[in-house]
Coordinates of C-alpha atoms in Angstrom, one line a residue:
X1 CA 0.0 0.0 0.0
X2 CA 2.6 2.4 1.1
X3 CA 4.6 1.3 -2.4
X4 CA 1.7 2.3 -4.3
X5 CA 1.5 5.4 -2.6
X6 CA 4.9 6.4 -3.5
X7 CA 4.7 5.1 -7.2
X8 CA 1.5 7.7 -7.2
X9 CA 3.2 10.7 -6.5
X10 CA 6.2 10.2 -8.5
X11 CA 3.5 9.6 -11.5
X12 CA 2.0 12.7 -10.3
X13 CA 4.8 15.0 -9.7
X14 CA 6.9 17.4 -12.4
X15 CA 10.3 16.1 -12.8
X16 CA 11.1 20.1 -14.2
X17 CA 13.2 22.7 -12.8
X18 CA 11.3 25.7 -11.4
X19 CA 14.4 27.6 -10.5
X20 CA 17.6 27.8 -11.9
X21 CA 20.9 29.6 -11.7
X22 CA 23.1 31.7 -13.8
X23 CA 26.4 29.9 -15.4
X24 CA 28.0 32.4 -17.0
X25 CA 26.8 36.0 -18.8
X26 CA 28.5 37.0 -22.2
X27 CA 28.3 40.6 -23.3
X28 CA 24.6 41.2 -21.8
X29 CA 23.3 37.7 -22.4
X30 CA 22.9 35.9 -19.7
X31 CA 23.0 31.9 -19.8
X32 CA 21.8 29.6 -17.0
X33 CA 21.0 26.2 -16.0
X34 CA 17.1 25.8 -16.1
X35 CA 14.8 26.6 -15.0
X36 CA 12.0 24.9 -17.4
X37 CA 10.4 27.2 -19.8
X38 CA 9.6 28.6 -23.5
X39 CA 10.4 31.7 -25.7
X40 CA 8.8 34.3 -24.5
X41 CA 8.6 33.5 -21.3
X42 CA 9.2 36.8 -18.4
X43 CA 12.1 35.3 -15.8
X44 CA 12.8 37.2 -12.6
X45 CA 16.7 37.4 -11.7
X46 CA 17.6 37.4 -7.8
X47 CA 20.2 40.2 -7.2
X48 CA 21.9 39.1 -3.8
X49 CA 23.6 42.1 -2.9
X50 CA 20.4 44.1 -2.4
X51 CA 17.8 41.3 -1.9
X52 CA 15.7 42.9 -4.9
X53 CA 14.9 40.9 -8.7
X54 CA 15.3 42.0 -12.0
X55 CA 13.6 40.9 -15.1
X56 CA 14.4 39.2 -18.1
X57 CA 13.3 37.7 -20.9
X58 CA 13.6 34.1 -22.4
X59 CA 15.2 34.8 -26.4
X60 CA 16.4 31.1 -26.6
X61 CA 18.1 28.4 -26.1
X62 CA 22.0 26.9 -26.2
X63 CA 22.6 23.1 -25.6
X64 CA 21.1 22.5 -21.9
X65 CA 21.3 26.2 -21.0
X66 CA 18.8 28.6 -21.1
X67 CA 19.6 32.5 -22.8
X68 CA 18.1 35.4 -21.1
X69 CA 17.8 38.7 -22.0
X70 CA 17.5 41.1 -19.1
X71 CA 15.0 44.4 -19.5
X72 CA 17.3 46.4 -17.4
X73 CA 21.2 46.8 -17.1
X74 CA 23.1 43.8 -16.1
X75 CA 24.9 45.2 -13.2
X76 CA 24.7 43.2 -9.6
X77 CA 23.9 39.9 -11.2
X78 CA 26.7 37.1 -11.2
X79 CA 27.5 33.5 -11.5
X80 CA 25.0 31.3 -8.9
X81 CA 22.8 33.8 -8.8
X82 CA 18.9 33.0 -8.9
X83 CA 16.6 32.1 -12.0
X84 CA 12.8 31.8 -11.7
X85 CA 10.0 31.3 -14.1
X86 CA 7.2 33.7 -13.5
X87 CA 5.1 31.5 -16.2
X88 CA 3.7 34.5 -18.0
X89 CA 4.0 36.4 -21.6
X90 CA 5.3 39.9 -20.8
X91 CA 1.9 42.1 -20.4
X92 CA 1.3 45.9 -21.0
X93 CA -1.0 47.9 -18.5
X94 CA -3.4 49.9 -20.8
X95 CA -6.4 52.1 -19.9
X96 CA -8.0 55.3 -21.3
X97 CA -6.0 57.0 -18.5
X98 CA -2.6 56.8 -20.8
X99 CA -4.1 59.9 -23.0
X100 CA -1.5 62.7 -22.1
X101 CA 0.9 60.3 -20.5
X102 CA 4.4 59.3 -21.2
X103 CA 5.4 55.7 -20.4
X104 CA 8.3 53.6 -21.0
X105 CA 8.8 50.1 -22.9
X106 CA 7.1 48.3 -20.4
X107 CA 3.9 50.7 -19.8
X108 CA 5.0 52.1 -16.8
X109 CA 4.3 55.8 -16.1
X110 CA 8.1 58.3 -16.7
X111 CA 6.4 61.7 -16.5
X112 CA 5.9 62.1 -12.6
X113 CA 2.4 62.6 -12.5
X114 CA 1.2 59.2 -10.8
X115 CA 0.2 55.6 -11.6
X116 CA -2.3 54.9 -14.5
X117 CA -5.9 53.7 -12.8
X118 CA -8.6 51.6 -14.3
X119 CA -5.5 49.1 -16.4
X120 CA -6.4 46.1 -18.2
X121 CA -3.2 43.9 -19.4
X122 CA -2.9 43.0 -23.5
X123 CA 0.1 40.8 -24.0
X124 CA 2.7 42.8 -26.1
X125 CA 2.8 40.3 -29.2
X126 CA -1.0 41.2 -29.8
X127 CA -3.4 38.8 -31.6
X128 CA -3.2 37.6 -35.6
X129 CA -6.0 38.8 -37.3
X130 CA -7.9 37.4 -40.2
X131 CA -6.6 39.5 -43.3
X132 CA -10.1 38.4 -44.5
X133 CA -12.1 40.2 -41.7
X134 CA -10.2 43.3 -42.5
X135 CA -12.5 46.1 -44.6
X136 CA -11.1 48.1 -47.6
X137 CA -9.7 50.8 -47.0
X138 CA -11.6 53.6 -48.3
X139 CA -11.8 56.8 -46.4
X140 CA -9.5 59.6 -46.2
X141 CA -7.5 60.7 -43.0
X142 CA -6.7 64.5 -43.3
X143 CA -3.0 64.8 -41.5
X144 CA -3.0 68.6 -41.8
X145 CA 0.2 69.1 -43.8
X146 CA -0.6 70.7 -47.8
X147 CA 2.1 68.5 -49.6
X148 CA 1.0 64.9 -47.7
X149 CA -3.4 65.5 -47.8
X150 CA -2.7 67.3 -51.3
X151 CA -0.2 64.8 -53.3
X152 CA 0.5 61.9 -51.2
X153 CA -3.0 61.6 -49.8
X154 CA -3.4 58.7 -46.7
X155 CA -6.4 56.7 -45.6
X156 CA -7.6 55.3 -42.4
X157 CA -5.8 52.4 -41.8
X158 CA -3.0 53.2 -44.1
X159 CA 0.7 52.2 -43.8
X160 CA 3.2 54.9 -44.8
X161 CA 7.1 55.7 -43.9
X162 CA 9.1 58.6 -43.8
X163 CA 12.5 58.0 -45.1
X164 CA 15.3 60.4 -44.2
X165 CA 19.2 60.6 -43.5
X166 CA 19.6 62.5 -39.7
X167 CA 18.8 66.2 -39.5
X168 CA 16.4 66.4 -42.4
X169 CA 13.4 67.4 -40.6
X170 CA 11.7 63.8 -39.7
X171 CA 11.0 65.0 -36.0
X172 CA 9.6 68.1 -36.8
X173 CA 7.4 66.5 -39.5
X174 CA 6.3 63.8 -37.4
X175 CA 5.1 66.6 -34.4
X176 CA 3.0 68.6 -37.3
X177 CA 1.5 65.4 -38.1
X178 CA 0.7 65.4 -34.5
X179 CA -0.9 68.7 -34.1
X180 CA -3.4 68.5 -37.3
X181 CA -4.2 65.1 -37.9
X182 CA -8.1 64.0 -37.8
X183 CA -7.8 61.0 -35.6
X184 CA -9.0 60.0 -31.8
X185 CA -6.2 59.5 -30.3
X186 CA -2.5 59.3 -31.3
X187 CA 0.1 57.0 -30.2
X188 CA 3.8 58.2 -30.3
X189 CA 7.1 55.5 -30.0
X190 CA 10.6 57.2 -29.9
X191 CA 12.9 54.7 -30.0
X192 CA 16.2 55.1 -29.3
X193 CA 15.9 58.9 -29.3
X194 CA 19.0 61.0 -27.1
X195 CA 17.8 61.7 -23.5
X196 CA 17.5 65.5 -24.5
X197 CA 15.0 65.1 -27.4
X198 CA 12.3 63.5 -25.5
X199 CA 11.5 66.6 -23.8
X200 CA 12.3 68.6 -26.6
X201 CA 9.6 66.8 -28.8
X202 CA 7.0 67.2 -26.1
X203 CA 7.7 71.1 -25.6
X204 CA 8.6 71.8 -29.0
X205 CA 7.4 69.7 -31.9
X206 CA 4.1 68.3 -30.0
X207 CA 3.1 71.1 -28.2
X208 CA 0.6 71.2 -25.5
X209 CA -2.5 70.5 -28.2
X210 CA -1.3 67.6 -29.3
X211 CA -0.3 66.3 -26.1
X212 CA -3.7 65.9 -24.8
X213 CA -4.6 63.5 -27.2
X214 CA -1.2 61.9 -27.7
X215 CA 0.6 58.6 -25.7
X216 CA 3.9 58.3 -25.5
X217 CA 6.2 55.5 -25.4
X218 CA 9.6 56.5 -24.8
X219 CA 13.2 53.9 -25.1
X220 CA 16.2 56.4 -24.8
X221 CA 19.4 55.1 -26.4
X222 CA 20.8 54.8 -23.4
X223 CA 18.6 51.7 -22.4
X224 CA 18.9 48.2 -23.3
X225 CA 18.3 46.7 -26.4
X226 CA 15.5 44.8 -24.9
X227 CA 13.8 47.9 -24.0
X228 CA 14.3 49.2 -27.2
X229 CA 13.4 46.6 -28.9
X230 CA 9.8 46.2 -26.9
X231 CA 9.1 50.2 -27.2
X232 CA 7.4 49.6 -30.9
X233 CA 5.6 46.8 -29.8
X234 CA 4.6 48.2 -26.5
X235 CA 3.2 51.4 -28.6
X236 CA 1.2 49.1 -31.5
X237 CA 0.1 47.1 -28.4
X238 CA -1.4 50.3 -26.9
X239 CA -2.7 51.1 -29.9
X240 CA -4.6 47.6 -30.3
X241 CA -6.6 48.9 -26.5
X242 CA -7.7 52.0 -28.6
X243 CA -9.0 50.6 -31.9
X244 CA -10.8 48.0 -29.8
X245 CA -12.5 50.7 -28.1
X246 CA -13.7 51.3 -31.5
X247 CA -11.3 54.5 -32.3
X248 CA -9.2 55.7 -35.3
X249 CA -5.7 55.4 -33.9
X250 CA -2.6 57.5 -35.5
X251 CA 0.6 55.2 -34.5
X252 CA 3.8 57.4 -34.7
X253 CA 7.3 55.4 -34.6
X254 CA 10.3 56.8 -34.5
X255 CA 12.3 55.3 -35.8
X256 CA 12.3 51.5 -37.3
X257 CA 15.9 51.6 -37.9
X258 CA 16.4 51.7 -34.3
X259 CA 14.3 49.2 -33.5
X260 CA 15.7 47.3 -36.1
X261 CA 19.7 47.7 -34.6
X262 CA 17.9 46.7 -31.4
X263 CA 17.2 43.5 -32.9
X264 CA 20.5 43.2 -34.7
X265 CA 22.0 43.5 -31.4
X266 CA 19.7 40.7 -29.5
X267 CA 20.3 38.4 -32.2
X268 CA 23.5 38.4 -32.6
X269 CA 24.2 38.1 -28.7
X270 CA 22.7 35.1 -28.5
X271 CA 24.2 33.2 -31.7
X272 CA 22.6 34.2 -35.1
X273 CA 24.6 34.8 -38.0
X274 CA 24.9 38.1 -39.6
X275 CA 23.4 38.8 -42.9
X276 CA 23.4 42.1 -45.0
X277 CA 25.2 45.2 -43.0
X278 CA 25.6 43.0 -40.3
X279 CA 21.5 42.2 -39.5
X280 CA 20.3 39.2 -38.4
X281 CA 17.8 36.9 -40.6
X282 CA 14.9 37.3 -37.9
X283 CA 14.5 41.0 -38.3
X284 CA 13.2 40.2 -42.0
X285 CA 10.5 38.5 -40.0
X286 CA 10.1 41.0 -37.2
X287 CA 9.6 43.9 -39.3
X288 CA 6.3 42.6 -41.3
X289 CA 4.6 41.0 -37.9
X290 CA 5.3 44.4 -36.1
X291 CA 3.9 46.2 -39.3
X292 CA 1.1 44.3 -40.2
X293 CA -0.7 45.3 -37.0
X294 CA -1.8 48.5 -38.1
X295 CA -4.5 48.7 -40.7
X296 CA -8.1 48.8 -41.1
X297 CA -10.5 46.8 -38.8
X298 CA -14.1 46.4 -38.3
X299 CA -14.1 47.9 -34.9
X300 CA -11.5 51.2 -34.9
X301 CA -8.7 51.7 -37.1
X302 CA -4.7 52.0 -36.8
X303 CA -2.7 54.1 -39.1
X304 CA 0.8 53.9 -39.2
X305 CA 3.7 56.5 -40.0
X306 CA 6.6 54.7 -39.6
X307 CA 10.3 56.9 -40.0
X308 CA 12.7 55.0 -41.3
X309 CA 16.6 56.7 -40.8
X310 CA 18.1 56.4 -43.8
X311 CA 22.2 55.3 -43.3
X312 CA 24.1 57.7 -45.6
X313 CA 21.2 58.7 -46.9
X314 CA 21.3 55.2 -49.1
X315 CA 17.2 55.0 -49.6
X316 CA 18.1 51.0 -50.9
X317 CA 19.8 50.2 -47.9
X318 CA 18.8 46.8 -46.2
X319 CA 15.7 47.9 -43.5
X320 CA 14.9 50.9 -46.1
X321 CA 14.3 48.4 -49.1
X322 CA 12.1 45.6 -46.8
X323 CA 10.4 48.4 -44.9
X324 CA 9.3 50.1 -48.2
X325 CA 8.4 46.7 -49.9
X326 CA 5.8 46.3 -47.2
X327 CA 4.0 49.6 -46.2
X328 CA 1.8 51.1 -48.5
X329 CA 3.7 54.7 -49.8
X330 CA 6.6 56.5 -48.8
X331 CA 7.6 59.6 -48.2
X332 CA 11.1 60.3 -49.0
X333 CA 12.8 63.5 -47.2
X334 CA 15.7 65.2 -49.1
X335 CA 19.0 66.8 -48.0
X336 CA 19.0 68.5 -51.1
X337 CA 15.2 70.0 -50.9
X338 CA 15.9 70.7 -47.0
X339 CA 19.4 72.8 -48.4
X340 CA 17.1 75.1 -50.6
X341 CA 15.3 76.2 -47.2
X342 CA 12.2 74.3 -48.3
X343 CA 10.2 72.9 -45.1
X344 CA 8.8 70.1 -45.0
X345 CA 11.5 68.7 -47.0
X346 CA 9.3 66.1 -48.8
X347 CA 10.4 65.1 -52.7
X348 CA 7.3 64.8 -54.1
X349 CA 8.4 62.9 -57.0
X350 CA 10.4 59.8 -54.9
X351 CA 7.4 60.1 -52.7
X352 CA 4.1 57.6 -53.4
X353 CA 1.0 56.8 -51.8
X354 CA -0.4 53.4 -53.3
X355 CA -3.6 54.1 -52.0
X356 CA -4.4 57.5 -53.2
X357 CA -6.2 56.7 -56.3
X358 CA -8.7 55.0 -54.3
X359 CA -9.9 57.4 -52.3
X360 CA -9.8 60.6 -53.5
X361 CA -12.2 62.3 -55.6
X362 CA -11.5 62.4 -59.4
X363 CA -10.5 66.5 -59.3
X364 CA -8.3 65.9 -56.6
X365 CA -6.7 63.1 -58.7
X366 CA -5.9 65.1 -61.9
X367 CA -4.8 68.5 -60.3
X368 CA -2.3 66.3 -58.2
X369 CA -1.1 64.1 -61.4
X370 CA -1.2 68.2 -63.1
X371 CA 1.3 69.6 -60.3
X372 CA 3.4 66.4 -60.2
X373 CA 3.7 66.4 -64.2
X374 CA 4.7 70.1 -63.6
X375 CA 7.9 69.4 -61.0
X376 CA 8.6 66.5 -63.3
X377 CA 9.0 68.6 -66.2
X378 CA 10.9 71.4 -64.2
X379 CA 12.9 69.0 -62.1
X380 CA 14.3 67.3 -65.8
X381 CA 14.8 71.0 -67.2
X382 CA 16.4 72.8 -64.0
X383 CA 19.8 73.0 -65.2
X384 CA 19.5 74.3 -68.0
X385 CA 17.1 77.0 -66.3
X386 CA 19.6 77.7 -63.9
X387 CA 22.7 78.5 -65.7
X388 CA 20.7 80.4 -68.0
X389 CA 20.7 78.2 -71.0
X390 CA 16.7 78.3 -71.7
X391 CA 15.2 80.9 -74.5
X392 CA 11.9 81.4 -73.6
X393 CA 9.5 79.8 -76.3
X394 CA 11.5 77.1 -76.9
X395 CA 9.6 74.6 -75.0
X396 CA 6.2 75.8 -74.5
X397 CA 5.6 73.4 -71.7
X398 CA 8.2 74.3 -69.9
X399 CA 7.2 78.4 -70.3
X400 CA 3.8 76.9 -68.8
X401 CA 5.6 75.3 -65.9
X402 CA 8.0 78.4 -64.9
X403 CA 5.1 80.7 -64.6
X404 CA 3.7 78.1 -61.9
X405 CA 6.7 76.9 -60.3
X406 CA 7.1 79.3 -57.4
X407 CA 3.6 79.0 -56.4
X408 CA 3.8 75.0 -56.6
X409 CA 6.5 75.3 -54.2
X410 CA 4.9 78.1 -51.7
X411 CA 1.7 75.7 -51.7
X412 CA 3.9 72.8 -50.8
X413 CA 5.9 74.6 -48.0
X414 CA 4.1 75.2 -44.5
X415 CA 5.7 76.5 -41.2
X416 CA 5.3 74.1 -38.5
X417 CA 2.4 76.2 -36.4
X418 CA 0.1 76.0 -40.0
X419 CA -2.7 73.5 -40.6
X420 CA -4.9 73.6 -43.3
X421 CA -8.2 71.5 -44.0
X422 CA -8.0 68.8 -46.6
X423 CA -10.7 70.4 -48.5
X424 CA -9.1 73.7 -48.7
X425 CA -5.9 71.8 -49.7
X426 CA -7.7 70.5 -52.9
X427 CA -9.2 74.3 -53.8
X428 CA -6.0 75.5 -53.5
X429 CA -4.3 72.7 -56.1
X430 CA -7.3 72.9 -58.4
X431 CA -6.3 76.5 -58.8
X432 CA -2.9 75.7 -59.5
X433 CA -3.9 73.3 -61.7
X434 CA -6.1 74.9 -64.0

């Protein structure tokens, strides 16, 4: 009887490892010996010194040992120390309280002004949707800005990236966009961004207007890649909790490229090989997964303007290239437009939206294909305009086009504190049209 007893709770019991220890930590990897669990999966880390427990996160696996990626820097942690399992999926707090808030990677509140009430927990990876549940997208989103609503025209639900090199204007652009656009609420990720711009952004580009509809999610450069790496998805998560409450979501990210070297630098800490400039295989899959959760939904919509820096300004560089082949438009922003003093920087002509001619009204569509015909046929003529080489009446065209040019380009600049109304965007390019 007693036997029996015995062989029932050995059937019975779990022969797994609920707590493990650290064997050795490389770089900011840390390996150790159990305990039992899966990708994914949120480990706490006993520092002895102070009694207290960091966190980390399960990225994969090496022989019998297990890889961890801490959220937080690595320092008071050594060999022996403690490894336990908490069993769950990293979760973000959301709540209709984050409106005016600034949080950091893992929801919690940076800004000083309290805990967030009334939180419900998403898990950060979010849930795959049916692409077959998903409506058209038909139904323009004004953003404010002449040259975007006018010639590169968005709709809810849409994907689009602003490509730039550093200093071109991307910030300020992006803090415009968050002034004017038509949407409920906006969600903002700055990923990577120096300690200094945070505030800077909030004061300067945002302002206090677009604050009070606006979340931000905020990874400084100086954190770990982890933390970097879980701002964008911490942001689109949060952005999820809105469109299920049945709103049309603006999601800001700045910028991929950062989020992508976050990547790059988890991957290759814990073993994969390096592909093109030194980026791992697994960011070609992170990057459309991350990306395709924004769009168009039956409940609520998430549109997404994603910046994308630009390394030497190469536009076909590695993350540019895949980034571009899976949104829907692109905004390019040039060094060269920015050098002629003409803000926002955008080049219309490397800039598409692949949506446009589906939901804008047919005079909207030919004065836009007019104006871009125009800078087409001024852009492939500006030489010889400029060093004085052109008789007028030689190209009657081109006559056409320099009597229009300087009012093409004074409708396409705006000062930062401007917004206009998409219908008083398309007057005023159906008069330059005509």
């Amino acid at each position: 009887m007693e036997m029996q007893k015995v062989h029932e709770v050995i059937r019975n019991s779990s022969l797994y490892t609920y707590m493990g220890k650290i064997d050795k930590i490389v770089g900011t990897t840390v390996e150790s010996t159990g305990p039992a669990c899966n990708i994914g999966d949120v480990c706490t880390i006993e520092i002895p010194k102070s009694g207290q427990s960091m966190k980390a996160e399960v990225v994969g696996f090496r022989e019998n040992k297990v890889l961890l990626m801490p959220y937080e820097e690595i320092e008071g942690i050594g060999y022996g120390s403690a490894v336990r399992n908490t069993g769950d999926k990293l979760k973000i707090p959301v709540s209709e309280e984050l409106i005016g808030r600034t949080v950091d990677p893992l929801g919690m509140p940076i800004d000083g002004k309290g805990p967030v009430g009334n939180v419900k927990y998403y898990p950060i990876t979010g849930e795959r949707s049916n692409p077959m549940e998903r409506p058209r997208i038909d139904t323009v989103i004004q953003m404010g800005v002449k040259a975007i609503d006018g010639l590169l025209t968005i709709g809810k639900g849409q994907r689009m990236g602003i490509f730039a090199g550093s200093g071109v204007g991307k910030s300020t652009l992006m803090g415009m966009i968050a002034k004017n656009v038509k949407a409920d609420v906006n969600v903002i990720a700055l990923v990577g961004e120096r300690s200094r711009e945070v505030v800077e952004f909030i004061s300067r580009d945002l302002g206090e207007e677009g604050l009070k509809r606006s979340v931000l999610v905020v990874a400084t450069s100086n954190q770990s890649a982890m933390m970097r790496a879980k701002c964008t998805l911490t942001a689109t998560t949060i952005a999820e909790y809105f469109k299920d409450q049945g709103l049309d979501v603006l999601l800001m990210m700045d910028s991929l490229t950062r989020f992508a070297m976050a990547s790059r630098e988890i991957g290759l800490s814990i073993g994969e090989p390096p592909v093109a400039r030194g980026y791992t295989p697994s960011i070609y899959s992170d990057l459309p997964k991350l990306l395709e959760r924004s769009g168009n939904f039956e409940k609520g919509s998430i549109t997404g303007i994603y910046t994308v820096l630009v390394e030497g300004d190469d536009t076909n560089e590695p993350i540019s290239d895949t980034v571009r082949g899976i949104i829907d438009g692109h905004i390019m922003l040039s060094r060269k437009v920015a050098a002629r003093n003409h803000y926002p920087a955008i080049d219309i002509l490397s800039s598409i939206s692949r949506l446009m001619n589906d939901i804008v009204l047919p005079e909207h569509k030919e004065a836009a294909n007019k104006i871009r015909k125009y800078l087409s046929v001024y852009e492939n003529n500006l030489d010889l305009v400029s060093i004085g080489a052109y008789k007028k009446g030689t190209n009657k065209e081109l006559d056409d086009v320099l009597l229009r040019i300087d009012k093409i380009n004074d409708f396409l600049r705006q000062k930062t504190d401007e917004s206009f109304t998409l219908q008083d965007t398309v007057l005023r390019m159906i008069a330059l049209a005509e």
